[in-house]
Amino acid sequence: MQEPNYGEIVYRLDRHDRIFRVNESWNRFASANGGSELRAPRILGRVVWDFIVGEEVIRLNQALLERVRSGHHIFDLPFRCDAPAVRRFMLMDIWPLPDRGVEYRCRVQYREMRKPIRLLDPKERREGKRLRMCSWCRRVDVGRNTWLEVEDAISLLDLFLREKPPPITHTLCPRDKHLLDHADQ
């Protein structure tokens, strides 16, 4: 199975962090990934923070926005945007717009197809202790300051044996926390 090429996914925020424009690639990506409720016009006028999970991740994004709004451009910032059956390695550019607006441009650098993973399916019913996942690189905290790819974490933590996957909480792993430290500079 081959995932479609979505092209460059673009969205714009106004000075109050409200989404005021998305391109058709955004809408195609949302629809193809079970997020039809994330298509325009349903999200237009809403603040971007309604869609970002995890306090550290929100702080990182706020710091990046402030940096861009002070006149800097951010180019080729790597991140992951995985789905149950695909790993997506992506790059993001963030541009300042007039009146303290901001434009995000995201593109898939490459992708790896995989057998679907229930843990990453947002429609799965969940129970048990929360599992910490890095919002930036998508690795999972397996304890003792060790973060592994989701397949390795599932195996190590015997998550295949559970009837329902655990709930996921999002944070930044230690490796990616440096993004937060450098974003303020």
N, C-alpha and C. Protein backbone atom coordinates (compact mmCIF):
# COMPACT_ATOMS: atom_id res chain seq x y z
N MET A 1 0.85 -1.18 0.00
CA MET A 1 0.00 0.00 0.00
C MET A 1 0.89 1.25 0.00
N GLN A 2 0.61 2.17 -0.90
CA GLN A 2 1.39 3.40 -1.01
C GLN A 2 0.55 4.57 -0.51
N GLU A 3 1.14 5.38 0.33
CA GLU A 3 0.45 6.57 0.82
C GLU A 3 0.50 7.65 -0.25
N PRO A 4 -0.58 8.43 -0.41
CA PRO A 4 -0.56 9.49 -1.43
C PRO A 4 0.44 10.58 -1.09
N ASN A 5 0.84 11.31 -2.12
CA ASN A 5 1.68 12.48 -1.92
C ASN A 5 0.75 13.67 -1.70
N TYR A 6 0.85 14.29 -0.54
CA TYR A 6 -0.06 15.39 -0.20
C TYR A 6 0.45 16.74 -0.68
N GLY A 7 1.71 16.81 -1.07
CA GLY A 7 2.29 18.10 -1.41
C GLY A 7 2.58 18.88 -0.14
N GLU A 8 2.85 20.16 -0.29
CA GLU A 8 3.18 21.00 0.86
C GLU A 8 1.90 21.35 1.62
N ILE A 9 1.90 21.06 2.91
CA ILE A 9 0.75 21.34 3.77
C ILE A 9 0.98 22.69 4.42
N VAL A 10 0.06 23.62 4.18
CA VAL A 10 0.25 25.00 4.64
C VAL A 10 -0.92 25.42 5.50
N TYR A 11 -0.58 26.07 6.62
CA TYR A 11 -1.63 26.71 7.42
C TYR A 11 -1.09 28.00 7.99
N ARG A 12 -2.01 28.93 8.23
CA ARG A 12 -1.64 30.26 8.71
C ARG A 12 -2.39 30.59 10.00
N LEU A 13 -1.65 31.29 10.89
CA LEU A 13 -2.21 31.77 12.15
C LEU A 13 -2.21 33.28 12.15
N ASP A 14 -3.22 33.86 12.79
CA ASP A 14 -3.22 35.31 12.95
C ASP A 14 -2.44 35.67 14.22
N ARG A 15 -2.42 36.92 14.57
CA ARG A 15 -1.66 37.38 15.73
C ARG A 15 -2.16 36.81 17.05
N HIS A 16 -3.38 36.29 17.07
CA HIS A 16 -3.96 35.69 18.28
C HIS A 16 -3.90 34.16 18.25
N ASP A 17 -3.09 33.62 17.35
CA ASP A 17 -2.87 32.18 17.20
C ASP A 17 -4.11 31.43 16.71
N ARG A 18 -5.02 32.15 16.05
CA ARG A 18 -6.18 31.51 15.45
C ARG A 18 -5.83 31.10 14.02
N ILE A 19 -6.29 29.92 13.64
CA ILE A 19 -6.07 29.43 12.27
C ILE A 19 -7.00 30.20 11.35
N PHE A 20 -6.42 30.87 10.36
CA PHE A 20 -7.29 31.62 9.45
C PHE A 20 -7.21 31.14 8.01
N ARG A 21 -6.28 30.24 7.70
CA ARG A 21 -6.22 29.70 6.35
C ARG A 21 -5.49 28.36 6.38
N VAL A 22 -6.01 27.42 5.61
CA VAL A 22 -5.32 26.16 5.34
C VAL A 22 -5.42 25.92 3.83
N ASN A 23 -4.46 25.18 3.29
CA ASN A 23 -4.54 24.90 1.85
C ASN A 23 -5.23 23.55 1.62
N GLU A 24 -5.44 23.23 0.36
CA GLU A 24 -6.14 21.99 0.03
C GLU A 24 -5.33 20.77 0.44
N SER A 25 -4.01 20.87 0.47
CA SER A 25 -3.19 19.74 0.95
C SER A 25 -3.50 19.44 2.41
N TRP A 26 -3.71 20.48 3.20
CA TRP A 26 -4.13 20.29 4.61
C TRP A 26 -5.40 19.46 4.65
N ASN A 27 -6.40 19.85 3.86
CA ASN A 27 -7.69 19.16 3.87
C ASN A 27 -7.56 17.71 3.41
N ARG A 28 -6.75 17.46 2.37
CA ARG A 28 -6.54 16.09 1.89
C ARG A 28 -5.86 15.24 2.96
N PHE A 29 -4.84 15.82 3.62
CA PHE A 29 -4.11 15.11 4.66
C PHE A 29 -5.05 14.77 5.83
N ALA A 30 -5.86 15.73 6.25
CA ALA A 30 -6.81 15.50 7.36
C ALA A 30 -7.79 14.39 6.99
N SER A 31 -8.37 14.46 5.82
CA SER A 31 -9.36 13.45 5.39
C SER A 31 -8.74 12.07 5.30
N ALA A 32 -7.56 11.97 4.72
CA ALA A 32 -6.92 10.68 4.53
C ALA A 32 -6.48 10.04 5.83
N ASN A 33 -6.37 10.84 6.90
CA ASN A 33 -5.88 10.33 8.18
C ASN A 33 -6.96 10.32 9.26
N GLY A 34 -8.21 10.21 8.84
CA GLY A 34 -9.31 10.08 9.79
C GLY A 34 -9.61 11.35 10.55
N GLY A 35 -9.19 12.49 10.03
CA GLY A 35 -9.41 13.75 10.73
C GLY A 35 -10.31 14.70 9.95
N SER A 36 -11.42 14.18 9.42
CA SER A 36 -12.30 15.06 8.63
C SER A 36 -12.81 16.23 9.45
N GLU A 37 -12.85 16.09 10.78
CA GLU A 37 -13.25 17.21 11.64
C GLU A 37 -12.18 18.29 11.71
N LEU A 38 -10.99 18.01 11.15
CA LEU A 38 -9.90 18.98 11.12
C LEU A 38 -9.80 19.72 9.79
N ARG A 39 -10.77 19.52 8.93
CA ARG A 39 -10.79 20.22 7.65
C ARG A 39 -11.38 21.61 7.82
N ALA A 40 -11.00 22.51 6.88
CA ALA A 40 -11.67 23.80 6.82
C ALA A 40 -13.10 23.52 6.35
N PRO A 41 -14.08 24.23 6.77
CA PRO A 41 -14.06 25.42 7.62
C PRO A 41 -14.18 25.14 9.11
N ARG A 42 -14.23 23.85 9.51
CA ARG A 42 -14.47 23.52 10.93
C ARG A 42 -13.41 24.05 11.88
N ILE A 43 -12.17 24.22 11.40
CA ILE A 43 -11.10 24.65 12.30
C ILE A 43 -10.78 26.14 12.17
N LEU A 44 -11.25 26.76 11.10
CA LEU A 44 -10.93 28.17 10.89
C LEU A 44 -11.52 29.03 12.01
N GLY A 45 -10.70 29.94 12.51
CA GLY A 45 -11.11 30.81 13.62
C GLY A 45 -10.79 30.22 14.99
N ARG A 46 -10.38 28.98 15.05
CA ARG A 46 -10.03 28.36 16.34
C ARG A 46 -8.55 28.55 16.62
N VAL A 47 -8.19 28.61 17.90
CA VAL A 47 -6.78 28.75 18.25
C VAL A 47 -6.08 27.42 18.04
N VAL A 48 -4.85 27.50 17.58
CA VAL A 48 -4.07 26.31 17.26
C VAL A 48 -3.86 25.44 18.50
N TRP A 49 -3.87 26.05 19.69
CA TRP A 49 -3.61 25.30 20.92
C TRP A 49 -4.71 24.30 21.23
N ASP A 50 -5.88 24.43 20.59
CA ASP A 50 -6.95 23.44 20.75
C ASP A 50 -6.54 22.09 20.15
N PHE A 51 -5.53 22.09 19.29
CA PHE A 51 -5.17 20.89 18.55
C PHE A 51 -3.79 20.33 18.91
N ILE A 52 -3.13 20.93 19.88
CA ILE A 52 -1.79 20.49 20.28
C ILE A 52 -1.88 19.93 21.69
N VAL A 53 -1.37 18.74 21.87
CA VAL A 53 -1.48 18.04 23.15
C VAL A 53 -0.14 18.07 23.88
N GLY A 54 -0.18 18.38 25.16
CA GLY A 54 1.01 18.34 26.00
C GLY A 54 1.55 19.72 26.30
N GLU A 55 1.70 20.01 27.59
CA GLU A 55 2.16 21.33 28.02
C GLU A 55 3.53 21.69 27.45
N GLU A 56 4.46 20.75 27.47
CA GLU A 56 5.81 21.02 26.93
C GLU A 56 5.76 21.29 25.44
N VAL A 57 4.91 20.56 24.74
CA VAL A 57 4.80 20.73 23.30
C VAL A 57 4.20 22.10 22.98
N ILE A 58 3.21 22.51 23.76
CA ILE A 58 2.62 23.84 23.57
C ILE A 58 3.67 24.91 23.84
N ARG A 59 4.44 24.77 24.93
CA ARG A 59 5.49 25.75 25.23
C ARG A 59 6.52 25.84 24.11
N LEU A 60 6.91 24.69 23.57
CA LEU A 60 7.86 24.68 22.46
C LEU A 60 7.29 25.45 21.28
N ASN A 61 6.06 25.16 20.93
CA ASN A 61 5.45 25.84 19.79
C ASN A 61 5.26 27.33 20.04
N GLN A 62 4.93 27.71 21.26
CA GLN A 62 4.81 29.13 21.58
C GLN A 62 6.16 29.83 21.46
N ALA A 63 7.22 29.18 21.90
CA ALA A 63 8.56 29.76 21.79
C ALA A 63 8.97 29.89 20.32
N LEU A 64 8.65 28.89 19.52
CA LEU A 64 8.95 28.97 18.09
C LEU A 64 8.18 30.11 17.43
N LEU A 65 6.90 30.26 17.79
CA LEU A 65 6.09 31.35 17.24
C LEU A 65 6.67 32.71 17.61
N GLU A 66 7.08 32.85 18.86
CA GLU A 66 7.64 34.15 19.29
C GLU A 66 8.93 34.46 18.54
N ARG A 67 9.73 33.45 18.32
CA ARG A 67 10.97 33.64 17.56
C ARG A 67 10.66 34.11 16.13
N VAL A 68 9.71 33.47 15.51
CA VAL A 68 9.34 33.85 14.15
C VAL A 68 8.72 35.24 14.13
N ARG A 69 7.89 35.53 15.10
CA ARG A 69 7.26 36.85 15.14
C ARG A 69 8.25 37.97 15.42
N SER A 70 9.41 37.63 15.94
CA SER A 70 10.43 38.66 16.16
C SER A 70 11.32 38.83 14.92
N GLY A 71 10.93 38.22 13.81
CA GLY A 71 11.62 38.46 12.55
C GLY A 71 12.46 37.33 12.02
N HIS A 72 12.52 36.21 12.71
CA HIS A 72 13.33 35.08 12.25
C HIS A 72 12.49 34.12 11.41
N HIS A 73 13.13 33.46 10.47
CA HIS A 73 12.52 32.37 9.73
C HIS A 73 13.08 31.07 10.31
N ILE A 74 12.28 30.04 10.33
CA ILE A 74 12.75 28.73 10.76
C ILE A 74 12.63 27.80 9.56
N PHE A 75 13.74 27.16 9.20
CA PHE A 75 13.75 26.31 8.02
C PHE A 75 14.10 24.87 8.38
N ASP A 76 13.47 23.96 7.69
CA ASP A 76 13.81 22.53 7.75
C ASP A 76 13.86 21.98 9.17
N LEU A 77 12.88 22.33 9.97
CA LEU A 77 12.78 21.80 11.34
C LEU A 77 12.18 20.39 11.24
N PRO A 78 12.96 19.35 11.61
CA PRO A 78 12.45 17.98 11.46
C PRO A 78 11.44 17.63 12.55
N PHE A 79 10.45 16.84 12.19
CA PHE A 79 9.50 16.30 13.15
C PHE A 79 8.87 15.06 12.54
N ARG A 80 8.11 14.33 13.36
CA ARG A 80 7.42 13.13 12.89
C ARG A 80 5.92 13.34 12.98
N CYS A 81 5.22 12.77 12.03
CA CYS A 81 3.76 12.80 12.02
C CYS A 81 3.30 11.42 11.58
N ASP A 82 3.25 10.50 12.53
CA ASP A 82 2.96 9.11 12.21
C ASP A 82 1.47 8.82 12.22
N ALA A 83 1.11 7.80 11.48
CA ALA A 83 -0.24 7.23 11.48
C ALA A 83 -0.07 5.75 11.82
N PRO A 84 -1.15 5.04 12.10
CA PRO A 84 -0.99 3.63 12.46
C PRO A 84 -0.18 2.81 11.45
N ALA A 85 -0.30 3.09 10.15
CA ALA A 85 0.36 2.26 9.15
C ALA A 85 1.54 2.94 8.46
N VAL A 86 1.96 4.11 8.94
CA VAL A 86 3.06 4.80 8.27
C VAL A 86 3.83 5.68 9.25
N ARG A 87 5.15 5.67 9.10
CA ARG A 87 6.02 6.63 9.78
C ARG A 87 6.28 7.75 8.79
N ARG A 88 6.03 8.98 9.20
CA ARG A 88 6.30 10.12 8.31
C ARG A 88 7.39 10.97 8.92
N PHE A 89 8.46 11.15 8.20
CA PHE A 89 9.55 12.03 8.59
C PHE A 89 9.33 13.31 7.81
N MET A 90 9.09 14.39 8.54
CA MET A 90 8.66 15.63 7.89
C MET A 90 9.60 16.78 8.22
N LEU A 91 9.49 17.82 7.43
CA LEU A 91 10.21 19.06 7.66
C LEU A 91 9.21 20.20 7.70
N MET A 92 9.49 21.18 8.55
CA MET A 92 8.61 22.32 8.73
C MET A 92 9.40 23.61 8.55
N ASP A 93 8.82 24.54 7.81
CA ASP A 93 9.32 25.91 7.73
C ASP A 93 8.27 26.80 8.38
N ILE A 94 8.71 27.81 9.10
CA ILE A 94 7.78 28.75 9.73
C ILE A 94 8.21 30.15 9.32
N TRP A 95 7.27 30.90 8.76
CA TRP A 95 7.54 32.22 8.20
C TRP A 95 6.72 33.29 8.91
N PRO A 96 7.30 34.46 9.14
CA PRO A 96 6.50 35.57 9.68
C PRO A 96 5.62 36.16 8.58
N LEU A 97 4.44 36.59 8.97
CA LEU A 97 3.52 37.29 8.09
C LEU A 97 3.29 38.69 8.64
N PRO A 98 2.71 39.56 7.85
CA PRO A 98 2.39 40.90 8.38
C PRO A 98 1.46 40.80 9.59
N ASP A 99 1.52 41.81 10.44
CA ASP A 99 0.65 41.92 11.60
C ASP A 99 0.80 40.74 12.57
N ARG A 100 2.04 40.23 12.72
CA ARG A 100 2.39 39.16 13.66
C ARG A 100 1.73 37.82 13.36
N GLY A 101 1.27 37.65 12.12
CA GLY A 101 0.77 36.35 11.69
C GLY A 101 1.95 35.43 11.39
N VAL A 102 1.65 34.16 11.21
CA VAL A 102 2.68 33.15 10.97
C VAL A 102 2.15 32.14 9.96
N GLU A 103 3.05 31.70 9.07
CA GLU A 103 2.70 30.64 8.13
C GLU A 103 3.58 29.43 8.37
N TYR A 104 2.95 28.27 8.46
CA TYR A 104 3.64 26.99 8.57
C TYR A 104 3.59 26.30 7.21
N ARG A 105 4.72 25.74 6.79
CA ARG A 105 4.79 24.94 5.57
C ARG A 105 5.43 23.61 5.96
N CYS A 106 4.69 22.54 5.79
CA CYS A 106 5.16 21.21 6.20
C CYS A 106 5.16 20.29 4.98
N ARG A 107 6.19 19.46 4.90
CA ARG A 107 6.28 18.53 3.79
C ARG A 107 6.89 17.22 4.28
N VAL A 108 6.43 16.15 3.66
CA VAL A 108 6.96 14.82 3.97
C VAL A 108 8.31 14.69 3.28
N GLN A 109 9.31 14.40 4.09
CA GLN A 109 10.65 14.18 3.55
C GLN A 109 10.74 12.75 3.02
N TYR A 110 10.31 11.80 3.84
CA TYR A 110 10.17 10.42 3.39
C TYR A 110 9.24 9.70 4.35
N ARG A 111 8.78 8.55 3.91
CA ARG A 111 7.84 7.76 4.72
C ARG A 111 8.21 6.30 4.68
N GLU A 112 7.84 5.61 5.74
CA GLU A 112 8.05 4.17 5.83
C GLU A 112 6.71 3.53 6.17
N MET A 113 6.24 2.67 5.29
CA MET A 113 5.00 1.95 5.55
C MET A 113 5.31 0.83 6.56
N ARG A 114 4.31 0.49 7.37
CA ARG A 114 4.47 -0.57 8.36
C ARG A 114 3.12 -1.22 8.60
N LYS A 115 3.16 -2.36 9.26
CA LYS A 115 1.92 -3.01 9.66
C LYS A 115 1.20 -2.06 10.62
N PRO A 116 -0.12 -1.87 10.48
CA PRO A 116 -0.83 -0.92 11.36
C PRO A 116 -0.64 -1.24 12.85
N ILE A 117 -0.49 -0.19 13.62
CA ILE A 117 -0.26 -0.29 15.06
C ILE A 117 -1.47 0.26 15.81
N ARG A 118 -2.15 -0.61 16.55
CA ARG A 118 -3.35 -0.20 17.28
C ARG A 118 -3.08 0.93 18.25
N LEU A 119 -1.91 0.95 18.86
CA LEU A 119 -1.58 1.98 19.83
C LEU A 119 -1.70 3.38 19.23
N LEU A 120 -1.45 3.51 17.94
CA LEU A 120 -1.49 4.82 17.28
C LEU A 120 -2.84 5.14 16.65
N ASP A 121 -3.79 4.24 16.77
CA ASP A 121 -5.11 4.47 16.18
C ASP A 121 -5.96 5.29 17.15
N PRO A 122 -6.31 6.52 16.79
CA PRO A 122 -7.06 7.37 17.72
C PRO A 122 -8.47 6.85 18.01
N LYS A 123 -8.97 5.91 17.22
CA LYS A 123 -10.32 5.38 17.44
C LYS A 123 -10.34 4.22 18.44
N GLU A 124 -9.18 3.73 18.82
CA GLU A 124 -9.10 2.61 19.77
C GLU A 124 -9.59 3.03 21.15
N ARG A 125 -10.36 2.16 21.78
CA ARG A 125 -10.73 2.36 23.19
C ARG A 125 -9.52 2.01 24.03
N ARG A 126 -9.29 2.76 25.09
CA ARG A 126 -8.05 2.63 25.86
C ARG A 126 -8.34 2.40 27.33
N GLU A 127 -7.36 1.76 27.98
CA GLU A 127 -7.45 1.57 29.43
C GLU A 127 -6.05 1.31 29.96
N GLY A 128 -5.88 1.58 31.25
CA GLY A 128 -4.61 1.31 31.90
C GLY A 128 -3.81 2.57 32.15
N LYS A 129 -2.58 2.32 32.58
CA LYS A 129 -1.65 3.41 32.88
C LYS A 129 -1.25 4.14 31.60
N ARG A 130 -1.15 5.46 31.70
CA ARG A 130 -0.77 6.28 30.54
C ARG A 130 0.65 5.98 30.08
N LEU A 131 0.81 6.03 28.79
CA LEU A 131 2.11 5.84 28.16
C LEU A 131 2.57 7.20 27.65
N ARG A 132 3.81 7.57 27.95
CA ARG A 132 4.33 8.87 27.50
C ARG A 132 4.96 8.71 26.12
N MET A 133 4.54 9.60 25.20
CA MET A 133 5.07 9.59 23.84
C MET A 133 5.59 10.98 23.51
N CYS A 134 6.74 11.04 22.87
CA CYS A 134 7.30 12.31 22.44
C CYS A 134 6.51 12.82 21.24
N SER A 135 5.99 14.01 21.35
CA SER A 135 5.22 14.59 20.25
C SER A 135 6.08 14.94 19.06
N TRP A 136 7.36 15.07 19.26
CA TRP A 136 8.23 15.51 18.17
C TRP A 136 8.78 14.32 17.37
N CYS A 137 9.30 13.30 18.08
CA CYS A 137 9.93 12.17 17.38
C CYS A 137 9.10 10.90 17.42
N ARG A 138 8.02 10.89 18.20
CA ARG A 138 7.08 9.79 18.32
C ARG A 138 7.63 8.57 19.05
N ARG A 139 8.76 8.72 19.74
CA ARG A 139 9.27 7.60 20.53
C ARG A 139 8.51 7.52 21.86
N VAL A 140 8.57 6.35 22.49
CA VAL A 140 7.81 6.06 23.70
C VAL A 140 8.76 5.87 24.88
N ASP A 141 8.37 6.43 26.02
CA ASP A 141 9.13 6.28 27.26
C ASP A 141 8.86 4.89 27.84
N VAL A 142 9.92 4.07 27.92
CA VAL A 142 9.77 2.73 28.47
C VAL A 142 10.36 2.63 29.88
N GLY A 143 10.73 3.78 30.44
CA GLY A 143 11.29 3.81 31.79
C GLY A 143 12.79 3.96 31.79
N ARG A 144 13.30 4.38 32.95
CA ARG A 144 14.74 4.54 33.16
C ARG A 144 15.38 5.45 32.10
N ASN A 145 14.65 6.51 31.75
CA ASN A 145 15.13 7.51 30.79
C ASN A 145 15.48 6.89 29.43
N THR A 146 14.72 5.86 29.05
CA THR A 146 14.91 5.19 27.77
C THR A 146 13.68 5.42 26.90
N TRP A 147 13.92 5.90 25.70
CA TRP A 147 12.84 6.19 24.75
C TRP A 147 13.09 5.36 23.50
N LEU A 148 12.06 4.58 23.09
CA LEU A 148 12.20 3.66 21.96
C LEU A 148 11.15 3.94 20.89
N GLU A 149 11.44 3.49 19.67
CA GLU A 149 10.44 3.52 18.61
C GLU A 149 9.22 2.74 19.08
N VAL A 150 8.06 3.10 18.59
CA VAL A 150 6.81 2.55 19.10
C VAL A 150 6.76 1.02 19.00
N GLU A 151 7.23 0.43 17.90
CA GLU A 151 7.20 -1.03 17.78
C GLU A 151 8.06 -1.70 18.85
N ASP A 152 9.24 -1.13 19.12
CA ASP A 152 10.12 -1.68 20.15
C ASP A 152 9.52 -1.51 21.54
N ALA A 153 8.88 -0.38 21.78
CA ALA A 153 8.24 -0.15 23.08
C ALA A 153 7.07 -1.11 23.29
N ILE A 154 6.29 -1.34 22.27
CA ILE A 154 5.16 -2.27 22.37
C ILE A 154 5.65 -3.66 22.73
N SER A 155 6.72 -4.09 22.10
CA SER A 155 7.29 -5.41 22.37
C SER A 155 7.86 -5.48 23.79
N LEU A 156 8.66 -4.50 24.16
CA LEU A 156 9.29 -4.50 25.47
C LEU A 156 8.26 -4.45 26.61
N LEU A 157 7.21 -3.66 26.42
CA LEU A 157 6.20 -3.49 27.47
C LEU A 157 5.04 -4.49 27.36
N ASP A 158 5.16 -5.46 26.44
CA ASP A 158 4.13 -6.48 26.22
C ASP A 158 2.76 -5.89 25.94
N LEU A 159 2.72 -4.82 25.19
CA LEU A 159 1.44 -4.18 24.89
C LEU A 159 0.60 -4.99 23.90
N PHE A 160 1.24 -5.92 23.15
CA PHE A 160 0.49 -6.78 22.25
C PHE A 160 -0.44 -7.71 23.02
N LEU A 161 -0.12 -7.97 24.27
CA LEU A 161 -0.90 -8.91 25.07
C LEU A 161 -2.16 -8.28 25.64
N ARG A 162 -2.28 -6.99 25.60
CA ARG A 162 -3.43 -6.30 26.17
C ARG A 162 -4.59 -6.26 25.19
N GLU A 163 -5.80 -6.39 25.75
CA GLU A 163 -6.99 -6.30 24.91
C GLU A 163 -7.17 -4.88 24.38
N LYS A 164 -6.90 -3.89 25.23
CA LYS A 164 -7.02 -2.49 24.84
C LYS A 164 -5.68 -1.79 25.07
N PRO A 165 -5.27 -0.94 24.14
CA PRO A 165 -4.01 -0.23 24.34
C PRO A 165 -4.14 0.83 25.44
N PRO A 166 -3.02 1.21 26.03
CA PRO A 166 -3.08 2.24 27.07
C PRO A 166 -3.32 3.63 26.46
N PRO A 167 -3.83 4.55 27.27
CA PRO A 167 -3.94 5.94 26.80
C PRO A 167 -2.54 6.53 26.63
N ILE A 168 -2.43 7.50 25.75
CA ILE A 168 -1.14 8.14 25.48
C ILE A 168 -1.18 9.57 25.98
N THR A 169 -0.12 9.97 26.66
CA THR A 169 0.07 11.37 27.01
C THR A 169 1.29 11.86 26.24
N HIS A 170 1.23 13.10 25.79
CA HIS A 170 2.30 13.63 24.95
C HIS A 170 3.20 14.57 25.74
N THR A 171 4.49 14.46 25.45
CA THR A 171 5.50 15.27 26.08
C THR A 171 6.65 15.41 25.08
N LEU A 172 7.79 15.88 25.56
CA LEU A 172 9.01 15.88 24.76
C LEU A 172 10.02 14.97 25.43
N CYS A 173 10.68 14.14 24.64
CA CYS A 173 11.73 13.29 25.19
C CYS A 173 12.95 14.16 25.49
N PRO A 174 13.88 13.67 26.31
CA PRO A 174 15.07 14.46 26.63
C PRO A 174 15.85 14.90 25.40
N ARG A 175 15.93 14.05 24.39
CA ARG A 175 16.66 14.39 23.18
C ARG A 175 16.03 15.59 22.46
N ASP A 176 14.71 15.67 22.47
CA ASP A 176 14.02 16.74 21.76
C ASP A 176 13.73 17.96 22.62
N LYS A 177 13.94 17.85 23.93
CA LYS A 177 13.76 19.03 24.79
C LYS A 177 14.74 20.13 24.44
N HIS A 178 15.86 19.78 23.81
CA HIS A 178 16.82 20.81 23.40
C HIS A 178 16.17 21.79 22.43
N LEU A 179 15.15 21.34 21.69
CA LEU A 179 14.43 22.26 20.80
C LEU A 179 13.81 23.40 21.59
N LEU A 180 13.26 23.06 22.74
CA LEU A 180 12.65 24.07 23.60
C LEU A 180 13.71 25.02 24.14
N ASP A 181 14.86 24.48 24.54
CA ASP A 181 15.94 25.32 25.06
C ASP A 181 16.45 26.28 23.99
N HIS A 182 16.60 25.80 22.76
CA HIS A 182 17.16 26.63 21.69
C HIS A 182 16.12 27.55 21.05
N ALA A 183 14.84 27.23 21.19
CA ALA A 183 13.80 28.06 20.60
C ALA A 183 13.74 29.44 21.25
N ASP A 184 14.09 29.52 22.52
CA ASP A 184 14.03 30.80 23.25
C ASP A 184 15.20 31.70 22.91
N GLN A 185 16.22 31.21 22.24
CA GLN A 185 17.42 32.01 21.98
C GLN A 185 17.23 32.92 20.80
